[in-house]
Every structure is written in C-alpha cells, then in structure tokens.
Amino acid sequence: MSQAAAKSGKLTVFKTDRHEDFGAICFAVLVAASVMIYMAFFLDKVTIKAPADGKLVEMKVAMGDTIKEGQPLYTYETVKKKFVEGKLEESKATETFKSKTPGKVLELKKKPGDAFKKGNGLLVVEHVKGTLP
Amino acid sequence: MENKGAAGGLLGIVPGLALMVGTFLFANWAEEALKPVDFLGYKQFFSRVLNLNYIIISIVMGVLYRNVIFRGTIPAFLADGFRTTRLFIKTGVIMLGSIYTLGGLAKLGFQAAFLISVFVFGSVVLVMWLGKRLNMDRSLIGVMCAACGVCGVSAAVATSPGVKAKPAEVALAIATILGFGVLTMFISPYLGNLFHFSDYQYGVWVGTGILNSGQVLAACLAFNPLVAPGTAVAYGELWNVMRVIIIPFVVFVITVWYWSGNKDDVEAQNVSLWQILKSKFPIFVLGFVGMTVLSSLGLLGQEGSETSHLLRTLMQWIFGIGMVGLGAYIDFGEIKAAGGKPLIVGLTAGTIKYVLALIMVLTIIPKSAPF
C-alpha cells in the first residue's frame, strides 16, 4: 500500500470495493460500447489485418470487387503448432480467410508470394455502415 | 471519490494516471526498441533470453518508481492516480469475458471450480494448522488464511472485519503474500518455458498456484502477452475468476472458525453466509459473465474480425496501465518489515501451493485445451 492509501486504509479511489466493482463494469461497458459504435457507424474503410505470420498464396478478390460476409478473401500459408502426445509439432498449413463483413475492395496491400507478419494490413475494404467489420 | 466531490476526485487522479499511461507507452516503445538488440553474445538478448515484454517492463518501472525514485512512498499528488490500479485490472478482466463463449466457460469452468476449491480450502486448512503450531493470534491466522487461500489483497481485506483483525495485521498479511507473489510472478514465465508448458497448462498452473489476482494476470501476460482465446491469460484468468467467486465462502468459513474459538463474541456469531454473500460477492464477476453472454450471442463482432482485434488491443492497454500500478504497490520495505511468523506461514503455504499446482499440471493437465 502507498502511504496515502495506508493512511486512509483504502486501495481504491472509490468509497468502497463495491463502488469500484460498479465503476469497473461501467468503464468496461463504456469501452465496449464505444468500440461497437465506432466500428459500426464511424468507420469509412476497414484494413483487414493478417491473423498470423505467413505467406500469401492467393488473393481471391480483385480491386473494385463487391464482397459478401463469409466470402473467401485470400489463402495463406502459415506454420501451425499442435501438441501431439505431449510434444509440440510444427507443420505448414494453408488457410483461407473469409470476410467478416460485406463491402467493396478498395486496395490490395500484398500480392501472392509476399510474406507478412501477424497484424500487417493485407487489404482495404469499404465499410458498410451498421455492420461490425 | 472521497470528500472532494466528483470533479475534485477526478482531478486528483489525473497526475498519477498520466504517469501510469506514460509509463505504459514507454514500455511499449522500449519493448520494440530492445527487440533487435544482441547482448553478451546472445541474439535478441532482451526479448528471447530475458523474455522482456511491455508487461514486465511496466511492472519493473512501477517497482522502480515506488522503491527507488520515490524511496518507498508514492507522493500524495500521485497516490490517487495509482489507486486506480485495481479499477483497470477489474475492467480488463470484465472485458476479458468477451474472449470466452458460454460453452467454453461451462466446459472449463467446472474443472476450474473443482481444482480451485481443493487448493483454496487446502491452503486455508494448512495455514490454520501452521498458525496454531506457531501460536499466532487467531485474527492474524484468519487474514493469513484468506490471503494465502484465495487471492491476497481483496480476500484479506474482506475477511478482516469478521476476524476483528487490526489494520497492521491486514497490512502484514498483504505484504507477506505480495512478497512471495513478486517472486512467483517473475520466475513463473521462465519455469513455464523450461517445462515447455502450453498456454493452457501454464494458465492452469499460474491460476492455481499464484496467490494474488494481479500477479496471476502479470505472470500470464509475461508468458504470452497476447489477449485472445487459447492464450495463457484466457486460461489463467478463468481460474482466477473462479477463485474470486469463492471469496465470500472462504470469508464465511474463516469467520465461523474464528468465532468458534471466541464464544463470547456475539456480533461475530450472528454472521450468516447470506449476509456475507450479500456484502462480499465480487459483483464485477457478473460483468465478466455479461461480456461472455454478449460474445456468445455474437454482439461483440465475429472471432477474428477487426472489431475483436480492436477490443483486444484496448484490453492490452487497460491491463498494461494496471500493471504499472501493480508494480508501484510492491514495497520492498513493507515486505522486509513483514518478517517473523507471518513470513514463515506465508512462504510455507505459498510454496506448497505453487509446487503442488506445478506437480498437478505436470501429471494430469494435458497440453491441449478445449478451446
């Protein structure tokens, strides 16, 4: 405990622990609601980021294409880690990433053969207002 | 906020909070800057050998503030800001509910509840036995039971009125278990890598064996700084939430044990489980469950979507800021002053719990998890 906290006998800025719990619930709801509202109504375009380190095998859409939710966007090669009989085994796998949102493809940031890191932007899609990308 | 009005209270937290946020940003920058650095002949020494990430840097900076720069006392103008630490950690835990589904929670929840109950009540009985052998005061044994059994600070504070503990005894119990927790927090990621634990095994071990909620979180994020389903923090925190839910039941058991040895204490004898549940139930856990319900209904964006990425990035921010404060609560002076019998009891109970949890994971917990 800091000296000030020790003096007041409190570890929180709230009146009681219960107030702190309510404060934390309000804070979490505020953050989650802000994210939902921003993503649904204020975002113009979405940069779709790589879910893992890998290499682009095939881009299944072209610039200007209109895409639907669930439509395959690209396939990529990645290293999968799996425990088999207690040992970590690594194997190459090809995965297909499907769109989580409808929209129009505005930009392709990588081409087949390009390597990428998790979180790198791969393509930019126009955002349809009211949907969660 | 106390006695200053809402505006005064909010203003009071600004300086300390600004320092915590600034430190967290610095820790992020330092992690990236140190990543490529080779040192002592090792490639990427800081990231690969020392496993240094923004979480560990944030905690170490907090420890430095408290113990070196401020010499043991956080200045009054920063204190209120640092006292928002638990708010950040609780908020992060509530948001963490969004990475689970009700099915996953039910699957792992029963296993977690069973293992946690065995370890929590086992520790309580062990501390009662040790305390009796060392002739400690019943009130001090009571808070030590809660601190070692459940999760340090909140449980010790929740139990203290029921066992008529003096503030000094509560501080002693907290300092003892935090001292042990500091050790486990820093060595667990290295032991986890040494035993080649999967994220699931590591989360189960740390969630069962480490005494304090914040330290469980820190140890999980230090092992794997990602917040997502299937990561150490997802499993460790599920175990931790189960432990937090148990707090009122442990408080009840300890209070009943305390008045069974103080038959003349009428006030304590009138305490019922329902009263304790009403006053001590950690309701932020309901927020965690609420987030899991929203996520199960698909209202927080699909798994793998940009919405879920943004939510998780914000969770990492919230946890990271909380970790600076957590480091600043580690006072080496207090830990040193807590010596004597509580230290023996705390170290013995803590070590037994930590090692038994390790043995349990090595023997019965599989590498892969249900989600």
Short mmCIF file of C-alpha atoms in Angstrom, two decimals:
data_model
loop_
_atom_site.label_atom_id
_atom_site.label_comp_id
_atom_site.label_asym_id
_atom_site.label_seq_id
_atom_site.Cartn_x
_atom_site.Cartn_y
_atom_site.Cartn_z
CA MET A 1 0.00 0.00 0.00
CA SER A 2 1.16 3.53 -0.68
CA GLN A 3 1.42 5.73 2.41
CA ALA A 4 -1.60 7.78 1.36
CA ALA A 5 -3.61 4.60 0.77
CA ALA A 6 -2.40 3.16 4.05
CA LYS A 7 -3.44 6.31 5.89
CA SER A 8 -6.95 6.20 4.50
CA GLY A 9 -6.98 2.41 4.75
CA LYS A 10 -8.06 2.17 1.12
CA LEU A 11 -6.59 0.71 -2.01
CA THR A 12 -9.08 2.44 -4.26
CA VAL A 13 -10.26 5.93 -5.12
CA PHE A 14 -13.85 4.76 -4.69
CA LYS A 15 -15.89 4.83 -1.47
CA THR A 16 -15.95 1.04 -1.21
CA ASP A 17 -14.82 -2.04 -3.13
CA ARG A 18 -18.40 -2.46 -4.31
CA HIS A 19 -18.36 1.04 -5.83
CA GLU A 20 -15.10 0.09 -7.54
CA ASP A 21 -16.77 -3.03 -8.97
CA PHE A 22 -19.63 -0.89 -10.36
CA GLY A 23 -17.06 1.59 -11.69
CA ALA A 24 -15.19 -1.22 -13.45
CA ILE A 25 -18.42 -2.57 -15.01
CA CYS A 26 -19.35 0.94 -16.24
CA PHE A 27 -15.81 1.51 -17.58
CA ALA A 28 -15.84 -1.84 -19.43
CA VAL A 29 -19.32 -1.22 -20.88
CA LEU A 30 -18.23 2.27 -21.97
CA VAL A 31 -15.13 0.94 -23.74
CA ALA A 32 -17.01 -1.93 -25.42
CA ALA A 33 -19.92 0.32 -26.46
CA SER A 34 -17.52 2.95 -27.86
CA VAL A 35 -15.75 0.29 -29.93
CA MET A 36 -19.04 -1.11 -31.25
CA ILE A 37 -20.44 2.34 -32.15
CA TYR A 38 -17.17 3.46 -33.75
CA MET A 39 -16.78 0.27 -35.77
CA ALA A 40 -20.43 0.17 -36.83
CA PHE A 41 -21.11 3.81 -37.66
CA PHE A 42 -17.96 5.94 -37.94
CA LEU A 43 -15.51 3.76 -39.84
CA ASP A 44 -15.22 4.54 -43.58
CA LYS A 45 -12.94 1.69 -44.57
CA VAL A 46 -11.56 -1.38 -42.89
CA THR A 47 -7.97 -2.57 -43.14
CA ILE A 48 -8.10 -6.34 -42.87
CA LYS A 49 -5.05 -7.49 -40.97
CA ALA A 50 -3.19 -10.80 -41.10
CA PRO A 51 -4.36 -13.19 -38.36
CA ALA A 52 -0.90 -14.85 -38.12
CA ASP A 53 2.61 -14.79 -39.59
CA GLY A 54 2.59 -16.34 -43.04
CA LYS A 55 2.90 -16.06 -46.82
CA LEU A 56 0.15 -15.03 -49.21
CA VAL A 57 -0.69 -17.89 -51.59
CA GLU A 58 -3.65 -16.47 -53.46
CA MET A 59 -5.69 -13.29 -53.35
CA LYS A 60 -9.23 -14.40 -54.19
CA VAL A 61 -10.64 -10.94 -54.81
CA ALA A 62 -9.63 -8.04 -57.07
CA MET A 63 -9.79 -4.25 -56.69
CA GLY A 64 -13.34 -2.99 -57.05
CA ASP A 65 -14.98 -6.36 -56.29
CA THR A 66 -18.07 -6.29 -54.11
CA ILE A 67 -17.78 -8.90 -51.39
CA LYS A 68 -20.25 -10.62 -49.09
CA GLU A 69 -19.85 -11.70 -45.49
CA GLY A 70 -18.30 -15.18 -45.37
CA GLN A 71 -16.76 -14.88 -48.85
CA PRO A 72 -13.17 -16.24 -49.09
CA LEU A 73 -10.76 -13.29 -49.40
CA TYR A 74 -7.32 -14.90 -49.55
CA THR A 75 -5.42 -18.08 -48.82
CA TYR A 76 -2.15 -18.06 -46.92
CA GLU A 77 0.49 -20.47 -45.78
CA THR A 78 1.29 -20.49 -42.09
CA VAL A 79 3.04 -22.65 -39.51
CA LYS A 80 0.58 -24.43 -37.21
CA LYS A 81 1.70 -25.58 -33.79
CA LYS A 82 -0.02 -28.59 -32.25
CA PHE A 83 0.69 -30.82 -29.29
CA VAL A 84 0.80 -34.49 -30.28
CA GLU A 85 1.36 -36.94 -27.41
CA GLY A 86 2.79 -34.17 -25.29
CA LYS A 87 5.23 -32.90 -27.91
CA LEU A 88 4.96 -29.66 -29.85
CA GLU A 89 4.78 -30.37 -33.55
CA GLU A 90 5.01 -27.69 -36.22
CA SER A 91 3.52 -28.17 -39.65
CA LYS A 92 2.84 -25.95 -42.64
CA ALA A 93 -0.82 -25.40 -43.34
CA THR A 94 -2.79 -23.47 -45.93
CA GLU A 95 -5.70 -21.50 -44.55
CA THR A 96 -8.42 -19.47 -46.20
CA PHE A 97 -9.51 -16.21 -44.60
CA LYS A 98 -13.19 -15.41 -45.02
CA SER A 99 -14.65 -11.91 -44.92
CA LYS A 100 -16.34 -10.92 -41.68
CA THR A 101 -18.13 -8.05 -43.35
CA PRO A 102 -19.72 -7.07 -46.68
CA GLY A 103 -18.20 -4.20 -48.71
CA LYS A 104 -16.14 -3.21 -51.75
CA VAL A 105 -12.41 -3.93 -52.12
CA LEU A 106 -10.56 -0.59 -52.24
CA GLU A 107 -6.92 -1.67 -52.06
CA LEU A 108 -4.77 -4.81 -52.12
CA LYS A 109 -1.67 -4.35 -49.98
CA LYS A 110 0.09 -7.67 -50.71
CA LYS A 111 0.47 -9.90 -53.72
CA PRO A 112 0.85 -13.71 -53.91
CA GLY A 113 4.26 -14.79 -52.65
CA ASP A 114 4.60 -11.86 -50.22
CA ALA A 115 5.44 -12.76 -46.64
CA PHE A 116 3.66 -10.97 -43.80
CA LYS A 117 3.65 -10.72 -40.04
CA LYS A 118 0.63 -11.01 -37.80
CA GLY A 119 -1.21 -7.68 -37.79
CA ASN A 120 0.11 -6.47 -41.19
CA GLY A 121 -2.63 -4.93 -43.36
CA LEU A 122 -3.49 -7.17 -46.33
CA LEU A 123 -6.40 -5.44 -47.99
CA VAL A 124 -8.64 -2.42 -47.51
CA VAL A 125 -12.40 -2.78 -47.81
CA GLU A 126 -15.12 -0.15 -47.88
CA HIS A 127 -17.22 -0.40 -44.74
CA VAL A 128 -20.98 -0.84 -44.87
CA LYS A 129 -22.45 1.35 -42.11
CA GLY A 130 -24.27 -0.53 -39.36
CA THR A 131 -22.22 -3.72 -39.64
CA LEU A 132 -19.41 -4.88 -37.36
CA PRO A 133 -16.33 -5.50 -39.51
CA MET B 1 -14.38 9.59 -4.54
CA GLU B 2 -13.77 10.69 -1.01
CA ASN B 3 -14.67 14.10 0.44
CA LYS B 4 -13.60 16.13 -2.60
CA GLY B 5 -16.64 15.97 -4.82
CA ALA B 6 -16.67 14.20 -8.16
CA ALA B 7 -14.71 16.90 -10.03
CA GLY B 8 -12.04 17.18 -7.32
CA GLY B 9 -11.75 13.41 -7.18
CA LEU B 10 -11.35 13.15 -10.94
CA LEU B 11 -8.74 15.92 -10.98
CA GLY B 12 -6.90 14.18 -8.16
CA ILE B 13 -6.34 11.05 -10.19
CA VAL B 14 -5.01 12.86 -13.28
CA PRO B 15 -1.29 13.21 -12.35
CA GLY B 16 -0.83 9.60 -11.20
CA LEU B 17 -2.89 8.23 -14.06
CA ALA B 18 -0.92 10.31 -16.58
CA LEU B 19 2.31 8.84 -15.20
CA MET B 20 0.90 5.30 -15.46
CA VAL B 21 -0.25 5.84 -19.06
CA GLY B 22 3.06 7.49 -20.00
CA THR B 23 4.99 4.62 -18.45
CA PHE B 24 2.89 2.07 -20.32
CA LEU B 25 3.60 3.89 -23.62
CA PHE B 26 7.29 3.96 -22.77
CA ALA B 27 7.20 0.21 -22.01
CA ASN B 28 5.68 -0.46 -25.45
CA TRP B 29 8.34 1.65 -27.11
CA ALA B 30 11.11 0.02 -25.05
CA GLU B 31 9.92 -3.50 -25.96
CA GLU B 32 10.15 -2.68 -29.68
CA ALA B 33 13.46 -0.82 -29.30
CA LEU B 34 15.09 -3.65 -27.34
CA LYS B 35 13.79 -6.49 -29.56
CA PRO B 36 16.60 -6.50 -32.13
CA VAL B 37 19.41 -5.79 -29.64
CA ASP B 38 22.09 -8.50 -29.29
CA PHE B 39 23.91 -8.61 -25.95
CA LEU B 40 26.57 -10.81 -24.27
CA GLY B 41 26.83 -12.88 -27.44
CA TYR B 42 23.11 -13.76 -27.43
CA LYS B 43 20.93 -12.84 -30.38
CA GLN B 44 17.94 -10.69 -29.36
CA PHE B 45 19.04 -10.98 -25.72
CA PHE B 46 16.23 -8.93 -24.16
CA SER B 47 13.29 -10.49 -25.99
CA ARG B 48 14.49 -14.10 -26.32
CA VAL B 49 16.72 -14.63 -23.28
CA LEU B 50 15.13 -12.24 -20.76
CA ASN B 51 11.64 -12.64 -22.25
CA LEU B 52 11.22 -8.90 -21.76
CA ASN B 53 7.86 -7.55 -22.96
CA TYR B 54 5.77 -4.45 -22.27
CA ILE B 55 4.11 -6.14 -19.28
CA ILE B 56 7.37 -6.93 -17.47
CA ILE B 57 8.79 -3.50 -18.34
CA SER B 58 5.62 -1.81 -17.00
CA ILE B 59 5.81 -3.71 -13.70
CA VAL B 60 9.54 -3.09 -13.27
CA MET B 61 9.04 0.63 -13.92
CA GLY B 62 6.30 0.70 -11.27
CA VAL B 63 8.63 -1.05 -8.79
CA LEU B 64 11.38 1.47 -9.59
CA TYR B 65 9.04 4.41 -9.04
CA ARG B 66 7.98 3.14 -5.63
CA ASN B 67 11.24 1.79 -4.27
CA VAL B 68 13.97 3.86 -5.95
CA ILE B 69 12.62 7.14 -7.30
CA PHE B 70 10.03 7.80 -4.55
CA ARG B 71 12.01 5.90 -1.89
CA GLY B 72 9.14 3.79 -0.56
CA THR B 73 6.31 6.35 -0.60
CA ILE B 74 4.22 7.39 -3.56
CA PRO B 75 3.89 11.21 -3.33
CA ALA B 76 0.42 12.41 -2.30
CA PHE B 77 -0.23 14.16 -5.65
CA LEU B 78 0.28 10.85 -7.49
CA ALA B 79 -1.30 8.49 -4.93
CA ASP B 80 -4.94 8.78 -6.09
CA GLY B 81 -3.95 8.08 -9.68
CA PHE B 82 -2.07 4.95 -8.64
CA ARG B 83 -5.06 3.86 -6.58
CA THR B 84 -6.99 3.35 -9.86
CA THR B 85 -4.82 0.26 -10.48
CA ARG B 86 -7.46 -2.24 -9.38
CA LEU B 87 -10.11 -0.40 -11.42
CA PHE B 88 -8.01 -1.01 -14.53
CA ILE B 89 -7.35 -4.64 -13.67
CA LYS B 90 -11.02 -5.34 -12.90
CA THR B 91 -12.12 -3.53 -16.08
CA GLY B 92 -9.67 -5.64 -18.11
CA VAL B 93 -10.94 -8.83 -16.50
CA ILE B 94 -14.57 -7.87 -17.27
CA MET B 95 -13.64 -7.18 -20.91
CA LEU B 96 -11.74 -10.47 -20.99
CA GLY B 97 -15.16 -12.13 -20.67
CA SER B 98 -15.59 -11.30 -24.38
CA ILE B 99 -12.98 -13.91 -25.42
CA TYR B 100 -15.00 -16.78 -23.93
CA THR B 101 -18.22 -18.41 -25.00
CA LEU B 102 -20.77 -19.82 -22.57
CA GLY B 103 -19.97 -23.34 -23.83
CA GLY B 104 -16.22 -22.88 -23.23
CA LEU B 105 -16.88 -21.31 -19.84
CA ALA B 106 -19.05 -24.25 -18.78
CA LYS B 107 -16.53 -26.81 -20.07
CA LEU B 108 -13.53 -25.29 -18.31
CA GLY B 109 -15.49 -23.66 -15.50
CA PHE B 110 -16.39 -26.90 -13.70
CA GLN B 111 -12.82 -28.19 -13.87
CA ALA B 112 -11.51 -24.81 -12.69
CA ALA B 113 -14.05 -24.59 -9.86
CA PHE B 114 -13.14 -28.06 -8.59
CA LEU B 115 -9.36 -27.61 -8.70
CA ILE B 116 -9.52 -24.09 -7.28
CA SER B 117 -11.79 -25.19 -4.40
CA VAL B 118 -9.41 -28.02 -3.46
CA PHE B 119 -6.39 -25.69 -3.49
CA VAL B 120 -8.13 -22.78 -1.75
CA PHE B 121 -9.63 -24.75 1.13
CA GLY B 122 -6.48 -26.91 1.36
CA SER B 123 -4.41 -23.73 1.84
CA VAL B 124 -6.87 -22.40 4.43
CA VAL B 125 -6.60 -25.60 6.50
CA LEU B 126 -2.80 -25.64 6.12
CA VAL B 127 -2.46 -22.02 7.30
CA MET B 128 -4.78 -22.66 10.26
CA TRP B 129 -2.62 -25.64 11.28
CA LEU B 130 0.68 -23.77 10.79
CA GLY B 131 -0.60 -20.66 12.61
CA LYS B 132 -1.74 -22.74 15.58
CA ARG B 133 1.61 -24.51 15.79
CA LEU B 134 3.39 -21.14 15.76
CA ASN B 135 0.98 -19.71 18.39
CA MET B 136 -0.14 -16.84 16.18
CA ASP B 137 -3.20 -14.70 17.08
CA ARG B 138 -6.45 -16.13 15.73
CA SER B 139 -7.22 -12.86 13.94
CA LEU B 140 -3.84 -12.88 12.18
CA ILE B 141 -4.28 -16.56 11.26
CA GLY B 142 -7.71 -15.64 9.83
CA VAL B 143 -6.39 -12.95 7.47
CA MET B 144 -3.39 -15.11 6.53
CA CYS B 145 -5.80 -17.94 5.64
CA ALA B 146 -7.72 -15.64 3.31
CA ALA B 147 -4.57 -14.09 1.86
CA CYS B 148 -2.87 -17.44 1.16
CA GLY B 149 -6.00 -19.35 0.21
CA VAL B 150 -7.88 -17.06 -2.14
CA CYS B 151 -6.12 -14.06 -3.53
CA GLY B 152 -4.12 -11.77 -1.36
CA VAL B 153 -5.40 -8.27 -1.05
CA SER B 154 -9.17 -8.47 -1.60
CA ALA B 155 -9.63 -11.65 0.45
CA ALA B 156 -7.53 -10.39 3.36
CA VAL B 157 -9.42 -7.10 3.41
CA ALA B 158 -12.80 -8.88 3.07
CA THR B 159 -12.02 -11.24 5.97
CA SER B 160 -10.58 -8.66 8.36
CA PRO B 161 -13.85 -7.37 9.92
CA GLY B 162 -15.13 -10.91 10.56
CA VAL B 163 -12.00 -11.90 12.48
CA LYS B 164 -11.51 -8.49 14.13
CA ALA B 165 -8.09 -8.09 12.56
CA LYS B 166 -6.09 -4.95 13.26
CA PRO B 167 -5.07 -2.84 10.22
CA ALA B 168 -1.42 -3.75 10.93
CA GLU B 169 -2.25 -7.47 10.72
CA VAL B 170 -4.00 -6.97 7.37
CA ALA B 171 -1.03 -4.98 6.06
CA LEU B 172 1.34 -7.70 7.32
CA ALA B 173 -0.62 -10.48 5.60
CA ILE B 174 -0.84 -8.49 2.36
CA ALA B 175 2.87 -7.61 2.37
CA THR B 176 3.82 -11.24 3.04
CA ILE B 177 1.83 -12.78 0.24
CA LEU B 178 2.66 -9.94 -2.16
CA GLY B 179 6.33 -10.54 -1.43
CA PHE B 180 6.00 -14.20 -2.30
CA GLY B 181 3.86 -13.29 -5.30
CA VAL B 182 6.56 -10.98 -6.66
CA LEU B 183 8.96 -13.92 -6.77
CA THR B 184 6.45 -16.23 -8.46
CA MET B 185 5.39 -13.53 -10.88
CA PHE B 186 8.91 -13.15 -12.22
CA ILE B 187 10.09 -16.78 -12.17
CA SER B 188 6.90 -18.42 -13.49
CA PRO B 189 7.37 -17.42 -17.16
CA TYR B 190 10.90 -18.87 -17.10
CA LEU B 191 9.76 -22.12 -15.43
CA GLY B 192 6.85 -22.30 -17.87
CA ASN B 193 9.27 -22.12 -20.81
CA LEU B 194 11.65 -24.56 -19.10
CA PHE B 195 8.89 -27.19 -18.78
CA HIS B 196 7.64 -26.39 -22.32
CA PHE B 197 4.17 -25.70 -20.98
CA SER B 198 1.40 -24.97 -23.44
CA ASP B 199 -0.63 -21.81 -22.80
CA TYR B 200 -3.36 -23.99 -21.26
CA GLN B 201 -1.02 -25.76 -18.83
CA TYR B 202 0.69 -22.53 -17.91
CA GLY B 203 -2.64 -20.76 -17.29
CA VAL B 204 -3.88 -23.61 -15.08
CA TRP B 205 -0.63 -23.68 -13.10
CA VAL B 206 -0.34 -19.95 -12.53
CA GLY B 207 -4.10 -19.53 -11.95
CA THR B 208 -3.96 -22.18 -9.23
CA GLY B 209 -0.54 -21.61 -7.70
CA ILE B 210 -0.05 -17.82 -7.58
CA LEU B 211 -1.72 -16.07 -4.67
CA ASN B 212 -2.76 -12.67 -5.99
CA SER B 213 -5.12 -11.81 -8.88
CA GLY B 214 -2.97 -9.06 -10.35
CA GLN B 215 0.09 -11.26 -10.15
CA VAL B 216 -1.70 -14.13 -11.93
CA LEU B 217 -2.52 -11.70 -14.69
CA ALA B 218 1.02 -10.35 -14.85
CA ALA B 219 2.57 -13.84 -14.90
CA CYS B 220 0.22 -14.93 -17.71
CA LEU B 221 0.87 -11.85 -19.85
CA ALA B 222 4.61 -12.14 -19.22
CA PHE B 223 4.48 -15.71 -20.62
CA ASN B 224 2.38 -14.70 -23.62
CA PRO B 225 1.45 -11.01 -23.98
CA LEU B 226 -1.41 -11.74 -26.39
CA VAL B 227 -5.01 -11.42 -25.25
CA ALA B 228 -7.08 -13.89 -27.27
CA PRO B 229 -8.86 -17.23 -26.90
CA GLY B 230 -6.34 -20.02 -26.30
CA THR B 231 -3.67 -17.81 -24.71
CA ALA B 232 -2.23 -18.15 -21.19
CA VAL B 233 -4.22 -15.17 -19.93
CA ALA B 234 -7.51 -16.71 -21.17
CA TYR B 235 -6.97 -19.82 -19.06
CA GLY B 236 -5.21 -18.22 -16.08
CA GLU B 237 -7.93 -15.60 -15.68
CA LEU B 238 -10.73 -18.17 -15.85
CA TRP B 239 -9.09 -19.92 -12.90
CA ASN B 240 -8.66 -16.58 -11.19
CA VAL B 241 -12.29 -15.55 -11.68
CA MET B 242 -13.35 -18.86 -10.10
CA ARG B 243 -11.12 -18.08 -7.13
CA VAL B 244 -12.57 -14.58 -6.78
CA ILE B 245 -16.11 -16.04 -6.75
CA ILE B 246 -15.08 -18.27 -3.83
CA ILE B 247 -14.08 -15.25 -1.66
CA PRO B 248 -17.42 -14.91 0.21
CA PHE B 249 -17.50 -18.64 1.01
CA VAL B 250 -13.94 -18.56 2.35
CA VAL B 251 -14.74 -15.43 4.38
CA PHE B 252 -17.71 -17.30 5.88
CA VAL B 253 -15.67 -20.42 6.75
CA ILE B 254 -12.90 -18.34 8.35
CA THR B 255 -15.38 -16.18 10.28
CA VAL B 256 -17.17 -19.29 11.60
CA TRP B 257 -13.80 -20.80 12.57
CA TYR B 258 -12.83 -17.55 14.30
CA TRP B 259 -15.96 -17.26 16.46
CA SER B 260 -15.85 -20.98 17.27
CA GLY B 261 -12.77 -20.05 19.31
CA ASN B 262 -14.30 -16.79 20.66
CA LYS B 263 -17.64 -17.96 22.03
CA ASP B 264 -18.33 -14.67 23.79
CA ASP B 265 -18.16 -12.65 20.58
CA VAL B 266 -21.92 -12.26 19.97
CA GLU B 267 -21.60 -9.92 16.98
CA ALA B 268 -19.45 -12.36 15.01
CA GLN B 269 -21.68 -15.33 15.86
CA ASN B 270 -24.66 -13.64 14.18
CA VAL B 271 -22.98 -13.51 10.79
CA SER B 272 -24.69 -15.71 8.20
CA LEU B 273 -23.46 -16.98 4.84
CA TRP B 274 -26.22 -14.98 3.12
CA GLN B 275 -25.11 -11.73 4.82
CA ILE B 276 -21.52 -12.36 3.75
CA LEU B 277 -22.57 -13.23 0.19
CA LYS B 278 -24.61 -10.04 0.02
CA SER B 279 -21.81 -7.82 1.25
CA LYS B 280 -18.71 -9.51 -0.18
CA PHE B 281 -19.72 -11.05 -3.51
CA PRO B 282 -17.38 -9.58 -6.13
CA ILE B 283 -20.01 -8.22 -8.48
CA PHE B 284 -17.51 -7.29 -11.17
CA VAL B 285 -17.54 -11.03 -11.93
CA LEU B 286 -21.14 -10.52 -13.12
CA GLY B 287 -19.75 -8.03 -15.67
CA PHE B 288 -17.32 -10.72 -16.86
CA VAL B 289 -20.20 -13.20 -17.30
CA GLY B 290 -22.26 -10.48 -19.03
CA MET B 291 -19.46 -9.94 -21.58
CA THR B 292 -19.32 -13.70 -22.20
CA VAL B 293 -23.07 -13.72 -22.85
CA LEU B 294 -22.74 -10.80 -25.32
CA SER B 295 -19.85 -12.56 -27.06
CA SER B 296 -21.78 -15.85 -27.24
CA LEU B 297 -24.68 -14.00 -28.87
CA GLY B 298 -22.25 -12.59 -31.47
CA LEU B 299 -22.88 -8.97 -30.40
CA LEU B 300 -19.19 -8.11 -29.97
CA GLY B 301 -18.10 -8.91 -33.52
CA GLN B 302 -17.07 -12.25 -35.02
CA GLU B 303 -13.99 -14.14 -33.87
CA GLY B 304 -11.03 -12.93 -35.96
CA SER B 305 -12.79 -9.73 -37.03
CA GLU B 306 -11.28 -6.24 -36.87
CA THR B 307 -13.80 -5.36 -34.14
CA SER B 308 -12.46 -8.17 -31.92
CA HIS B 309 -8.87 -7.08 -32.71
CA LEU B 310 -9.61 -3.53 -31.57
CA LEU B 311 -11.33 -4.73 -28.39
CA ARG B 312 -8.33 -6.92 -27.52
CA THR B 313 -5.84 -4.14 -28.25
CA LEU B 314 -7.76 -1.92 -25.80
CA MET B 315 -7.76 -4.76 -23.23
CA GLN B 316 -3.97 -4.98 -23.55
CA TRP B 317 -3.78 -1.22 -22.97
CA ILE B 318 -6.02 -1.39 -19.91
CA PHE B 319 -4.05 -4.30 -18.43
CA GLY B 320 -0.71 -2.65 -19.26
CA ILE B 321 -1.67 0.58 -17.44
CA GLY B 322 -2.85 -1.51 -14.47
CA MET B 323 0.49 -3.33 -14.41
CA VAL B 324 2.41 -0.08 -13.83
CA GLY B 325 0.26 0.49 -10.74
CA LEU B 326 0.69 -3.12 -9.66
CA GLY B 327 4.47 -2.65 -9.72
CA ALA B 328 4.10 0.54 -7.68
CA TYR B 329 2.28 -1.40 -4.93
CA ILE B 330 5.34 -3.60 -4.43
CA ASP B 331 7.16 -2.05 -1.50
CA PHE B 332 10.35 -3.87 -0.58
CA GLY B 333 10.44 -2.05 2.78
CA GLU B 334 6.99 -3.41 3.74
CA ILE B 335 7.91 -6.91 2.56
CA LYS B 336 11.06 -6.79 4.70
CA ALA B 337 9.11 -5.48 7.69
CA ALA B 338 6.55 -8.30 7.42
CA GLY B 339 9.11 -10.84 8.67
CA GLY B 340 8.64 -13.29 11.53
CA LYS B 341 5.84 -15.81 11.89
CA PRO B 342 3.57 -14.47 9.09
CA LEU B 343 6.52 -14.71 6.72
CA ILE B 344 7.14 -18.36 7.68
CA VAL B 345 3.44 -19.22 7.30
CA GLY B 346 3.07 -17.24 4.04
CA LEU B 347 6.20 -18.67 2.45
CA THR B 348 5.40 -22.24 3.52
CA ALA B 349 1.78 -22.17 2.38
CA GLY B 350 2.64 -20.25 -0.80
CA THR B 351 5.49 -22.56 -1.77
CA ILE B 352 3.48 -25.74 -1.09
CA LYS B 353 0.58 -24.44 -3.16
CA TYR B 354 2.86 -23.30 -6.01
CA VAL B 355 4.78 -26.60 -6.15
CA LEU B 356 1.67 -28.80 -5.79
CA ALA B 357 -0.01 -26.87 -8.62
CA LEU B 358 3.13 -27.43 -10.72
CA ILE B 359 3.08 -31.18 -9.99
CA MET B 360 -0.63 -31.32 -10.77
CA VAL B 361 -0.10 -29.66 -14.16
CA LEU B 362 2.88 -31.88 -14.99
CA THR B 363 0.94 -35.03 -14.16
CA ILE B 364 -2.73 -34.57 -15.05
CA ILE B 365 -3.23 -31.47 -17.19
CA PRO B 366 -2.95 -32.15 -20.95
CA LYS B 367 -1.15 -29.80 -23.32
CA SER B 368 -4.20 -29.05 -25.42
CA ALA B 369 -7.31 -27.33 -24.11
CA PRO B 370 -11.00 -27.45 -25.03
CA PHE B 371 -10.75 -24.00 -26.70
#
